[in-house]
N, CA and C atoms as an extended XYZ file, in Angstrom:
531
Properties=species:S:1:pos:R:3:atomname:S:1:resname:S:1:resid:I:1 pbc="F F F"
N        79.759     -113.434       51.316 N   UNK     1
C        79.517     -113.364       52.743 CA  UNK     1
C        80.319     -112.192       53.298 C   UNK     1
N        79.629     -111.320       54.031 N   UNK     2
C        80.275     -110.183       54.681 CA  UNK     2
C        80.014     -110.281       56.179 C   UNK     2
N        81.034     -110.649       56.923 N   UNK     3
C        80.887     -110.842       58.368 CA  UNK     3
C        81.048     -109.499       59.075 C   UNK     3
N        80.113     -109.218       59.981 N   UNK     4
C        80.154     -108.013       60.805 CA  UNK     4
C        80.023     -108.415       62.262 C   UNK     4
N        80.263     -107.442       63.135 N   UNK     5
C        80.126     -107.663       64.569 CA  UNK     5
C        79.171     -106.626       65.136 C   UNK     5
N        78.294     -107.081       66.028 N   UNK     6
C        77.381     -106.207       66.760 CA  UNK     6
C        77.547     -106.529       68.240 C   UNK     6
N        77.390     -105.513       69.091 N   UNK     7
C        77.495     -105.728       70.528 CA  UNK     7
C        76.296     -105.101       71.215 C   UNK     7
N        75.565     -105.942       71.988 N   UNK     8
C        74.332     -105.504       72.637 CA  UNK     8
C        74.310     -105.901       74.111 C   UNK     8
N        73.732     -105.038       74.924 N   UNK     9
C        73.428     -105.351       76.317 CA  UNK     9
C        71.926     -105.237       76.493 C   UNK     9
N        71.300     -106.309       76.927 N   UNK    10
C        69.832     -106.326       77.038 CA  UNK    10
C        69.408     -107.175       78.224 C   UNK    10
N        69.964     -106.866       79.381 N   UNK    11
C        69.661     -107.672       80.555 CA  UNK    11
C        70.750     -108.696       80.781 C   UNK    11
N        70.374     -109.862       81.211 N   UNK    12
C        71.357     -110.905       81.469 CA  UNK    12
C        71.869     -111.496       80.156 C   UNK    12
N        73.176     -111.657       80.060 N   UNK    13
C        73.724     -112.135       78.800 CA  UNK    13
C        73.331     -113.564       78.487 C   UNK    13
N        72.939     -114.357       79.497 N   UNK    14
C        72.481     -115.714       79.229 CA  UNK    14
C        71.290     -115.710       78.278 C   UNK    14
N        70.340     -114.814       78.547 N   UNK    15
C        69.120     -114.715       77.739 CA  UNK    15
C        69.451     -114.270       76.320 C   UNK    15
N        70.213     -113.207       76.231 N   UNK    16
C        70.505     -112.584       74.939 CA  UNK    16
C        71.343     -113.523       74.074 C   UNK    16
N        72.314     -114.185       74.678 N   UNK    17
C        73.144     -115.144       73.946 CA  UNK    17
C        72.269     -116.222       73.311 C   UNK    17
N        71.373     -116.802       74.088 N   UNK    18
C        70.531     -117.898       73.596 CA  UNK    18
C        69.637     -117.454       72.442 C   UNK    18
N        69.065     -116.274       72.553 N   UNK    19
C        68.188     -115.778       71.486 CA  UNK    19
C        68.973     -115.586       70.190 C   UNK    19
N        70.099     -114.892       70.262 N   UNK    20
C        70.860     -114.619       69.044 CA  UNK    20
C        71.471     -115.882       68.447 C   UNK    20
N        71.748     -116.895       69.259 N   UNK    21
C        72.263     -118.158       68.728 CA  UNK    21
C        71.238     -118.861       67.838 C   UNK    21
N        69.975     -118.517       67.975 N   UNK    22
C        68.912     -119.161       67.206 CA  UNK    22
C        68.529     -118.386       65.945 C   UNK    22
N        69.299     -117.395       65.578 N   UNK    23
C        68.971     -116.584       64.407 CA  UNK    23
C        69.845     -116.994       63.229 C   UNK    23
N        69.182     -117.303       62.126 N   UNK    24
C        69.902     -117.678       60.910 CA  UNK    24
C        70.779     -116.509       60.476 C   UNK    24
N        72.015     -116.801       60.133 N   UNK    25
C        72.960     -115.770       59.711 CA  UNK    25
C        73.914     -115.355       60.809 C   UNK    25
N        73.579     -115.714       62.047 N   UNK    26
C        74.487     -115.434       63.162 CA  UNK    26
C        75.513     -116.555       63.213 C   UNK    26
N        76.770     -116.178       63.167 N   UNK    27
C        77.867     -117.151       63.136 CA  UNK    27
C        78.352     -117.515       64.531 C   UNK    27
N        78.384     -116.541       65.438 N   UNK    28
C        78.794     -116.813       66.808 CA  UNK    28
C        78.244     -115.732       67.731 C   UNK    28
N        78.083     -116.104       68.997 N   UNK    29
C        77.634     -115.176       70.031 CA  UNK    29
C        78.501     -115.427       71.252 C   UNK    29
N        79.124     -114.374       71.740 N   UNK    30
C        79.984     -114.497       72.916 CA  UNK    30
C        79.461     -113.584       74.027 C   UNK    30
N        79.184     -114.134       75.195 N   UNK    31
C        78.791     -113.285       76.317 CA  UNK    31
C        80.032     -112.639       76.931 C   UNK    31
N        79.825     -111.443       77.459 N   UNK    32
C        80.946     -110.770       78.098 CA  UNK    32
C        80.512     -109.473       78.749 C   UNK    32
N        81.469     -108.584       78.888 N   UNK    33
C        81.247     -107.324       79.596 CA  UNK    33
C        81.837     -106.192       78.761 C   UNK    33
N        81.171     -105.031       78.798 N   UNK    34
C        81.664     -103.861       78.066 CA  UNK    34
C        80.955     -102.618       78.584 C   UNK    34
N        81.491     -101.480       78.200 N   UNK    35
C        80.838     -100.206       78.502 CA  UNK    35
C        81.211      -99.588       79.832 C   UNK    35
N        82.194     -100.157       80.527 N   UNK    36
C        82.570      -99.636       81.836 CA  UNK    36
C        83.995      -99.135       81.876 C   UNK    36
N        84.493      -98.970       83.084 N   UNK    37
C        85.825      -98.386       83.267 CA  UNK    37
C        86.869      -99.362       83.796 C   UNK    37
N        86.485     -100.430       84.433 N   UNK    38
C        87.448     -101.371       85.009 CA  UNK    38
C        88.101     -102.202       83.913 C   UNK    38
N        89.344     -102.585       84.140 N   UNK    39
C        90.056     -103.407       83.158 CA  UNK    39
C        90.289     -104.831       83.644 C   UNK    39
N        90.175     -105.053       84.929 N   UNK    40
C        90.271     -106.401       85.488 CA  UNK    40
C        88.949     -106.658       86.191 C   UNK    40
N        88.229     -107.675       85.743 N   UNK    41
C        86.905     -107.885       86.308 CA  UNK    41
C        86.472     -109.327       86.225 C   UNK    41
N        85.464     -109.621       86.993 N   UNK    42
C        84.840     -110.939       87.010 CA  UNK    42
C        83.331     -110.728       86.977 C   UNK    42
N        82.608     -111.812       86.844 N   UNK    43
C        81.143     -111.744       86.867 CA  UNK    43
C        80.665     -111.070       88.149 C   UNK    43
N        81.240     -111.439       89.270 N   UNK    44
C        80.840     -110.855       90.558 CA  UNK    44
C        81.128     -109.361       90.594 C   UNK    44
N        82.284     -108.945       90.050 N   UNK    45
C        82.624     -107.518       89.998 CA  UNK    45
C        81.594     -106.747       89.181 C   UNK    45
N        81.248     -107.281       88.020 N   UNK    46
C        80.295     -106.603       87.143 CA  UNK    46
C        78.922     -106.542       87.808 C   UNK    46
N        78.481     -107.650       88.395 N   UNK    47
C        77.170     -107.675       89.050 CA  UNK    47
C        77.089     -106.725       90.240 C   UNK    47
N        78.216     -106.381       90.848 N   UNK    48
C        78.205     -105.438       91.971 CA  UNK    48
C        77.825     -104.037       91.503 C   UNK    48
N        78.008     -103.770       90.222 N   UNK    49
C        77.704     -102.451       89.680 CA  UNK    49
C        78.863     -101.485       89.777 C   UNK    49
N        79.956     -101.876       90.404 N   UNK    50
C        81.079     -100.965       90.624 CA  UNK    50
C        81.981     -100.763       89.405 C   UNK    50
N        81.914     -101.640       88.425 N   UNK    51
C        82.819     -101.556       87.276 CA  UNK    51
C        82.294     -100.652       86.166 C   UNK    51
N        80.992     -100.370       86.185 N   UNK    52
C        80.389      -99.600       85.101 CA  UNK    52
C        80.085     -100.427       83.869 C   UNK    52
N        80.534     -101.677       83.869 N   UNK    53
C        80.302     -102.542       82.708 CA  UNK    53
C        78.878     -103.102       82.723 C   UNK    53
N        78.415     -103.450       81.541 N   UNK    54
C        77.139     -104.147       81.381 CA  UNK    54
C        77.424     -105.558       80.894 C   UNK    54
N        76.508     -106.463       81.201 N   UNK    55
C        76.558     -107.793       80.591 CA  UNK    55
C        76.124     -107.597       79.147 C   UNK    55
N        76.952     -108.034       78.213 N   UNK    56
C        76.673     -107.849       76.790 CA  UNK    56
C        76.919     -109.152       76.039 C   UNK    56
N        76.489     -109.162       74.785 N   UNK    57
C        76.871     -110.231       73.873 CA  UNK    57
C        77.501     -109.597       72.646 C   UNK    57
N        78.503     -110.269       72.140 N   UNK    58
C        79.119     -109.849       70.892 CA  UNK    58
C        78.678     -110.859       69.834 C   UNK    58
N        78.005     -110.354       68.831 N   UNK    59
C        77.381     -111.179       67.800 CA  UNK    59
C        78.153     -111.029       66.500 C   UNK    59
N        78.651     -112.139       65.985 N   UNK    60
C        79.285     -112.153       64.671 CA  UNK    60
C        78.225     -112.674       63.703 C   UNK    60
N        77.943     -111.887       62.645 N   UNK    61
C        76.851     -112.268       61.746 CA  UNK    61
C        77.203     -111.999       60.293 C   UNK    61
N        76.528     -112.739       59.423 N   UNK    62
C        76.684     -112.588       57.978 CA  UNK    62
C        75.596     -111.625       57.515 C   UNK    62
N        75.993     -110.416       57.128 N   UNK    63
C        74.985     -109.417       56.757 CA  UNK    63
C        74.320     -109.697       55.406 C   UNK    63
N        74.780     -110.713       54.706 N   UNK    64
C        74.075     -111.138       53.496 CA  UNK    64
C        72.878     -112.016       53.840 C   UNK    64
N        72.849     -112.526       55.080 N   UNK    65
C        71.765     -113.391       55.531 CA  UNK    65
C        70.841     -112.669       56.506 C   UNK    65
N        71.410     -111.922       57.431 N   UNK    66
C        70.622     -111.176       58.410 CA  UNK    66
C        71.244     -109.786       58.560 C   UNK    66
N        70.417     -108.779       58.511 N   UNK    67
C        70.914     -107.407       58.583 CA  UNK    67
C        71.092     -106.942       60.026 C   UNK    67
N        71.892     -105.922       60.188 N   UNK    68
C        72.062     -105.303       61.502 CA  UNK    68
C        70.724     -104.750       61.990 C   UNK    68
N        69.948     -104.186       61.092 N   UNK    69
C        68.630     -103.647       61.463 CA  UNK    69
C        67.736     -104.765       61.999 C   UNK    69
N        67.793     -105.936       61.400 N   UNK    70
C        67.010     -107.070       61.903 CA  UNK    70
C        67.485     -107.500       63.286 C   UNK    70
N        68.788     -107.473       63.508 N   UNK    71
C        69.311     -107.791       64.838 CA  UNK    71
C        68.838     -106.769       65.863 C   UNK    71
N        68.781     -105.500       65.456 N   UNK    72
C        68.245     -104.463       66.347 CA  UNK    72
C        66.782     -104.746       66.686 C   UNK    72
N        66.010     -105.205       65.711 N   UNK    73
C        64.601     -105.539       65.972 CA  UNK    73
C        64.505     -106.625       67.044 C   UNK    73
N        65.331     -107.645       66.928 N   UNK    74
C        65.348     -108.707       67.922 CA  UNK    74
C        65.728     -108.123       69.273 C   UNK    74
N        66.792     -107.363       69.304 N   UNK    75
C        67.289     -106.732       70.527 CA  UNK    75
C        66.165     -105.980       71.252 C   UNK    75
N        65.427     -105.157       70.536 N   UNK    76
C        64.383     -104.354       71.177 CA  UNK    76
C        63.150     -105.165       71.562 C   UNK    76
N        62.938     -106.316       70.939 N   UNK    77
C        61.771     -107.149       71.267 CA  UNK    77
C        61.983     -108.030       72.491 C   UNK    77
N        63.232     -108.375       72.788 N   UNK    78
C        63.465     -109.370       73.844 CA  UNK    78
C        63.799     -108.768       75.209 C   UNK    78
N        63.758     -107.449       75.314 N   UNK    79
C        64.009     -106.828       76.621 CA  UNK    79
C        63.224     -105.527       76.724 C   UNK    79
N        63.226     -104.955       77.907 N   UNK    80
C        62.517     -103.704       78.142 CA  UNK    80
C        63.494     -102.542       77.993 C   UNK    80
N        63.461     -101.854       76.855 N   UNK    81
C        64.391     -100.749       76.644 CA  UNK    81
C        64.018      -99.490       77.422 C   UNK    81
N        62.963      -99.573       78.212 N   UNK    82
C        62.543      -98.438       79.044 CA  UNK    82
C        62.923      -98.643       80.509 C   UNK    82
N        63.524      -99.782       80.821 N   UNK    83
C        63.900     -100.072       82.207 CA  UNK    83
C        64.946      -99.066       82.668 C   UNK    83
N        64.869      -98.716       83.923 N   UNK    84
C        65.820      -97.755       84.474 CA  UNK    84
C        67.235      -98.313       84.427 C   UNK    84
N        68.205      -97.434       84.239 N   UNK    85
C        69.600      -97.858       84.173 CA  UNK    85
C        70.270      -97.789       85.530 C   UNK    85
N        69.585      -97.331       86.536 N   UNK    86
C        70.217      -97.216       87.861 CA  UNK    86
C        69.593      -98.202       88.823 C   UNK    86
N        68.564      -97.765       89.513 N   UNK    87
C        67.867      -98.657       90.425 CA  UNK    87
C        68.703      -99.031       91.618 C   UNK    87
N        68.736     -100.324       91.919 N   UNK    88
C        69.374     -100.817       93.133 CA  UNK    88
C        70.868     -100.519       93.204 C   UNK    88
N        71.490     -100.243       92.076 N   UNK    89
C        72.932     -100.043       92.062 CA  UNK    89
C        73.338      -98.603       92.374 C   UNK    89
N        72.422      -97.642       92.181 N   UNK    90
C        72.751      -96.251       92.408 CA  UNK    90
C        73.595      -95.675       91.280 C   UNK    90
N        73.899      -96.490       90.295 N   UNK    91
C        74.646      -96.063       89.111 CA  UNK    91
C        74.342      -97.047       87.991 C   UNK    91
N        75.092      -97.019       86.941 N   UNK    92
C        74.804      -97.830       85.763 CA  UNK    92
C        74.638      -99.313       86.101 C   UNK    92
N        73.512      -99.856       85.754 N   UNK    93
C        73.210     -101.265       86.016 CA  UNK    93
C        73.975     -102.174       85.056 C   UNK    93
N        74.440     -103.303       85.535 N   UNK    94
C        75.071     -104.261       84.630 CA  UNK    94
C        74.058     -104.921       83.693 C   UNK    94
N        72.775     -104.689       83.937 N   UNK    95
C        71.729     -105.277       83.094 CA  UNK    95
C        70.999     -104.220       82.280 C   UNK    95
N        71.652     -103.111       82.033 N   UNK    96
C        71.019     -102.008       81.303 CA  UNK    96
C        70.940     -102.290       79.802 C   UNK    96
N        70.111     -101.511       79.137 N   UNK    97
C        69.935     -101.596       77.696 CA  UNK    97
C        71.047     -100.782       77.030 C   UNK    97
N        71.801     -101.448       76.158 N   UNK    98
C        73.008     -100.832       75.623 CA  UNK    98
C        73.308     -101.343       74.221 C   UNK    98
N        73.563     -100.410       73.312 N   UNK    99
C        74.050     -100.750       71.972 CA  UNK    99
C        75.439     -100.143       71.857 C   UNK    99
N        76.410     -100.984       71.598 N   UNK   100
C        77.782     -100.508       71.370 CA  UNK   100
C        78.045     -100.628       69.876 C   UNK   100
N        78.115      -99.495       69.211 N   UNK   101
C        78.249      -99.528       67.750 CA  UNK   101
C        79.715      -99.650       67.337 C   UNK   101
N        79.904     -100.395       66.226 N   UNK   102
C        81.236     -100.627       65.680 CA  UNK   102
C        81.506      -99.738       64.473 C   UNK   102
N        80.451      -99.202       63.871 N   UNK   103
C        80.590      -98.322       62.702 CA  UNK   103
C        79.607      -97.163       62.834 C   UNK   103
N        79.837      -96.124       62.063 N   UNK   104
C        78.903      -94.989       62.090 CA  UNK   104
C        77.535      -95.398       61.541 C   UNK   104
N        77.527      -96.364       60.634 N   UNK   105
C        76.253      -96.862       60.106 CA  UNK   105
C        75.454      -97.572       61.203 C   UNK   105
N        76.112      -98.392       62.019 N   UNK   106
C        75.433      -99.045       63.145 CA  UNK   106
C        74.892      -97.994       64.120 C   UNK   106
N        75.655      -96.959       64.379 N   UNK   107
C        75.200      -95.882       65.264 CA  UNK   107
C        73.922      -95.257       64.713 C   UNK   107
N        73.938      -94.945       63.423 N   UNK   108
C        72.764      -94.321       62.789 CA  UNK   108
C        71.550      -95.246       62.869 C   UNK   108
N        71.739      -96.530       62.559 N   UNK   109
C        70.620      -97.476       62.624 CA  UNK   109
C        70.072      -97.598       64.051 C   UNK   109
N        70.942      -97.638       65.032 N   UNK   110
C        70.498      -97.741       66.431 CA  UNK   110
C        69.711      -96.496       66.829 C   UNK   110
N        70.216      -95.332       66.481 N   UNK   111
C        69.528      -94.083       66.826 CA  UNK   111
C        68.178      -93.981       66.113 C   UNK   111
N        68.122      -94.406       64.864 N   UNK   112
C        66.853      -94.400       64.121 CA  UNK   112
C        65.854      -95.366       64.753 C   UNK   112
N        66.319      -96.520       65.176 N   UNK   113
C        65.434      -97.495       65.825 CA  UNK   113
C        64.866      -96.924       67.114 C   UNK   113
N        65.710      -96.311       67.911 N   UNK   114
C        65.256      -95.714       69.168 CA  UNK   114
C        64.222      -94.628       68.906 C   UNK   114
N        64.490      -93.809       67.928 N   UNK   115
C        63.551      -92.717       67.578 CA  UNK   115
C        62.199      -93.295       67.142 C   UNK   115
N        62.236      -94.325       66.312 N   UNK   116
C        61.006      -94.943       65.813 CA  UNK   116
C        60.221      -95.600       66.955 C   UNK   116
N        60.902      -96.364       67.801 N   UNK   117
C        60.253      -97.072       68.905 CA  UNK   117
C        59.714      -96.087       69.937 C   UNK   117
N        60.431      -94.998       70.153 N   UNK   118
C        60.028      -93.995       71.146 CA  UNK   118
C        58.642      -93.422       70.867 C   UNK   118
N        58.273      -93.361       69.616 N   UNK   119
C        56.959      -92.807       69.249 CA  UNK   119
C        55.806      -93.636       69.809 C   UNK   119
N        56.071      -94.894       70.130 N   UNK   120
C        55.020      -95.802       70.592 CA  UNK   120
C        55.115      -96.138       72.072 C   UNK   120
N        56.039      -95.499       72.783 N   UNK   121
C        56.245      -95.798       74.201 CA  UNK   121
C        55.686      -94.678       75.072 C   UNK   121
N        55.119      -95.079       76.189 N   UNK   122
C        54.598      -94.084       77.121 CA  UNK   122
C        55.691      -93.552       78.054 C   UNK   122
N        56.807      -94.264       78.151 N   UNK   123
C        57.947      -93.805       78.946 CA  UNK   123
C        59.180      -93.746       78.042 C   UNK   123
N        60.124      -92.906       78.384 N   UNK   124
C        61.316      -92.772       77.531 CA  UNK   124
C        62.170      -94.045       77.507 C   UNK   124
N        62.760      -94.304       76.357 N   UNK   125
C        63.704      -95.408       76.249 CA  UNK   125
C        64.980      -95.022       76.973 C   UNK   125
N        65.577      -95.963       77.662 N   UNK   126
C        66.816      -95.705       78.397 CA  UNK   126
C        68.026      -96.341       77.709 C   UNK   126
N        67.816      -96.882       76.532 N   UNK   127
C        68.897      -97.551       75.806 CA  UNK   127
C        70.021      -96.569       75.515 C   UNK   127
N        71.226      -96.946       75.935 N   UNK   128
C        72.408      -96.146       75.633 CA  UNK   128
C        72.976      -96.587       74.289 C   UNK   128
N        73.457      -95.641       73.522 N   UNK   129
C        74.155      -95.920       72.269 CA  UNK   129
C        75.550      -95.319       72.416 C   UNK   129
N        76.545      -96.202       72.515 N   UNK   130
C        77.917      -95.772       72.759 CA  UNK   130
C        78.868      -96.412       71.751 C   UNK   130
N        79.967      -95.753       71.512 N   UNK   131
C        81.001      -96.319       70.641 CA  UNK   131
C        81.622      -97.540       71.319 C   UNK   131
N        81.783      -98.594       70.552 N   UNK   132
C        82.444      -99.798       71.052 CA  UNK   132
C        83.891      -99.451       71.385 C   UNK   132
N        84.328      -99.892       72.575 N   UNK   133
C        85.715      -99.653       72.982 CA  UNK   133
C        86.461     -100.976       73.182 C   UNK   133
N        85.903     -101.806       74.044 N   UNK   134
C        86.571     -103.059       74.367 CA  UNK   134
C        85.551     -104.061       74.895 C   UNK   134
N        85.815     -105.311       74.629 N   UNK   135
C        84.962     -106.409       75.063 CA  UNK   135
C        85.796     -107.334       75.935 C   UNK   135
N        85.228     -107.718       77.089 N   UNK   136
C        85.871     -108.668       77.986 CA  UNK   136
C        85.011     -109.932       77.977 C   UNK   136
N        85.568     -111.032       77.517 N   UNK   137
C        84.813     -112.283       77.443 CA  UNK   137
C        84.428     -112.760       78.841 C   UNK   137
N        83.212     -113.286       78.941 N   UNK   138
C        82.734     -113.851       80.208 CA  UNK   138
C        83.461     -115.161       80.489 C   UNK   138
N        83.449     -115.531       81.750 N   UNK   139
C        84.055     -116.775       82.172 CA  UNK   139
C        83.369     -117.961       81.490 C   UNK   139
N        84.092     -119.051       81.361 N   UNK   140
C        83.602     -120.247       80.660 CA  UNK   140
C        82.241     -120.722       81.182 C   UNK   140
N        82.006     -120.640       82.472 N   UNK   141
C        80.741     -121.106       83.059 CA  UNK   141
C        79.526     -120.347       82.528 C   UNK   141
N        79.747     -119.161       81.975 N   UNK   142
C        78.634     -118.348       81.481 CA  UNK   142
C        78.418     -118.507       79.974 C   UNK   142
N        79.282     -119.206       79.305 N   UNK   143
C        79.165     -119.378       77.856 CA  UNK   143
C        78.232     -120.538       77.552 C   UNK   143
N        77.365     -120.341       76.583 N   UNK   144
C        76.391     -121.361       76.173 CA  UNK   144
C        75.541     -121.825       77.354 C   UNK   144
N        75.180     -120.890       78.201 N   UNK   145
C        74.451     -121.241       79.416 CA  UNK   145
C        73.144     -121.975       79.105 C   UNK   145
N        72.376     -121.455       78.171 N   UNK   146
C        71.108     -122.108       77.835 CA  UNK   146
C        71.348     -123.497       77.234 C   UNK   146
N        72.252     -123.591       76.287 N   UNK   147
C        72.540     -124.888       75.647 CA  UNK   147
C        72.952     -125.942       76.671 C   UNK   147
N        73.684     -125.504       77.678 N   UNK   148
C        74.200     -126.441       78.683 CA  UNK   148
C        73.263     -126.671       79.860 C   UNK   148
N        72.189     -125.888       79.960 N   UNK   149
C        71.305     -125.962       81.137 CA  UNK   149
C        69.835     -125.812       80.766 C   UNK   149
N        69.410     -126.403       79.668 N   UNK   150
C        68.044     -126.199       79.162 CA  UNK   150
C        66.952     -126.523       80.171 C   UNK   150
N        67.201     -127.410       81.077 N   UNK   151
C        66.170     -127.802       82.057 CA  UNK   151
C        66.230     -126.963       83.336 C   UNK   151
N        67.216     -126.109       83.450 N   UNK   152
C        67.329     -125.231       84.615 CA  UNK   152
C        66.072     -124.346       84.689 C   UNK   152
N        65.491     -124.168       85.874 N   UNK   153
C        64.270     -123.358       85.993 CA  UNK   153
C        64.408     -121.953       85.403 C   UNK   153
N        65.571     -121.327       85.550 N   UNK   154
C        65.773     -119.993       84.967 CA  UNK   154
C        65.649     -120.063       83.445 C   UNK   154
N        66.255     -121.063       82.841 N   UNK   155
C        66.214     -121.216       81.383 CA  UNK   155
C        64.786     -121.444       80.888 C   UNK   155
N        64.058     -122.286       81.589 N   UNK   156
C        62.680     -122.602       81.193 CA  UNK   156
C        61.773     -121.385       81.361 C   UNK   156
N        61.923     -120.680       82.460 N   UNK   157
C        61.021     -119.565       82.761 CA  UNK   157
C        61.362     -118.272       82.028 C   UNK   157
N        62.638     -117.989       81.818 N   UNK   158
C        63.017     -116.693       81.260 CA  UNK   158
C        63.615     -116.744       79.862 C   UNK   158
N        64.459     -117.722       79.597 N   UNK   159
C        65.155     -117.743       78.311 CA  UNK   159
C        64.301     -118.358       77.202 C   UNK   159
N        63.720     -119.520       77.441 N   UNK   160
C        62.926     -120.188       76.407 CA  UNK   160
C        61.807     -119.301       75.859 C   UNK   160
N        61.050     -118.585       76.686 N   UNK   161
C        60.014     -117.709       76.119 CA  UNK   161
C        60.581     -116.633       75.180 C   UNK   161
N        61.767     -116.135       75.464 N   UNK   162
C        62.377     -115.128       74.585 CA  UNK   162
C        62.802     -115.747       73.261 C   UNK   162
N        63.306     -116.970       73.311 N   UNK   163
C        63.661     -117.662       72.069 CA  UNK   163
C        62.413     -117.880       71.225 C   UNK   163
N        61.345     -118.346       71.855 N   UNK   164
C        60.097     -118.583       71.130 CA  UNK   164
C        59.519     -117.289       70.572 C   UNK   164
N        59.599     -116.207       71.340 N   UNK   165
C        59.119     -114.905       70.864 CA  UNK   165
C        59.898     -114.461       69.641 C   UNK   165
N        61.205     -114.584       69.675 N   UNK   166
C        61.997     -114.147       68.523 CA  UNK   166
C        61.695     -115.004       67.299 C   UNK   166
N        61.477     -116.295       67.498 N   UNK   167
C        61.113     -117.160       66.369 CA  UNK   167
C        59.776     -116.749       65.769 C   UNK   167
N        58.825     -116.505       66.635 N   UNK   168
C        57.486     -116.117       66.183 CA  UNK   168
C        57.517     -114.777       65.454 C   UNK   168
N        58.201     -113.804       66.037 N   UNK   169
C        58.229     -112.470       65.455 CA  UNK   169
C        58.938     -112.408       64.124 C   UNK   169
N        59.949     -113.242       63.930 N   UNK   170
C        60.759     -113.126       62.756 CA  UNK   170
C        60.668     -114.301       61.805 C   UNK   170
N        59.664     -115.147       62.005 N   UNK   171
C        59.488     -116.297       61.121 CA  UNK   171
C        59.251     -115.855       59.686 C   UNK   171
N        58.496     -114.789       59.512 N   UNK   172
C        58.217     -114.289       58.154 CA  UNK   172
C        59.489     -113.838       57.449 C   UNK   172
N        60.435     -113.353       58.223 N   UNK   173
C        61.693     -112.906       57.640 CA  UNK   173
C        62.668     -114.069       57.461 C   UNK   173
N        62.248     -115.242       57.921 N   UNK   174
C        63.076     -116.457       57.859 CA  UNK   174
C        64.390     -116.247       58.603 C   UNK   174
N        64.305     -115.541       59.744 N   UNK   175
C        65.490     -115.298       60.551 CA  UNK   175
C        65.713     -116.413       61.549 C   UNK   175
N        64.656     -116.994       62.077 N   UNK   176
C        64.813     -117.994       63.123 CA  UNK   176
C        65.179     -119.340       62.529 C   UNK   176
N        66.083     -119.997       63.215 N   UNK   177
C        66.494     -121.327       62.729 CA  UNK   177
C        65.627     -122.392       63.355 C   UNK   177
């Protein structure tokens, strides 16, 4: 078993956390914040757009069971990597598409994925690929949001379809639990 860490921002961390928790080989998923400049922050601070941070998940996975490339496939399937990174905030959105690489190999795989996916998109991908610097864990109320609130309308309407999509897309690879 070789445990690695991946860090992704793909919209709201509630959605992304729930999807990655359902993938075989993933050992843990922690929602949090990364990619910005502030060192003291809260969910409200990040959502204001003033911190530069994105909502992210940090995924600990066994690369003997699921590869980083497979995690990238999930990442790109469950969100819109062409969504604008600014919009209502006038600067970097806390819900932007973001890959924070931990190794040069992860950087290469992320860049190759973007290049490959770009060939099939009518608009440019806005996914940022940045070196991992620091992760700030989200407050307790945001951890395991889907597991703790499965009947919440947001979970039913937005999170459950993404979980089902990832299961369907990766069933052949035996990634979904």
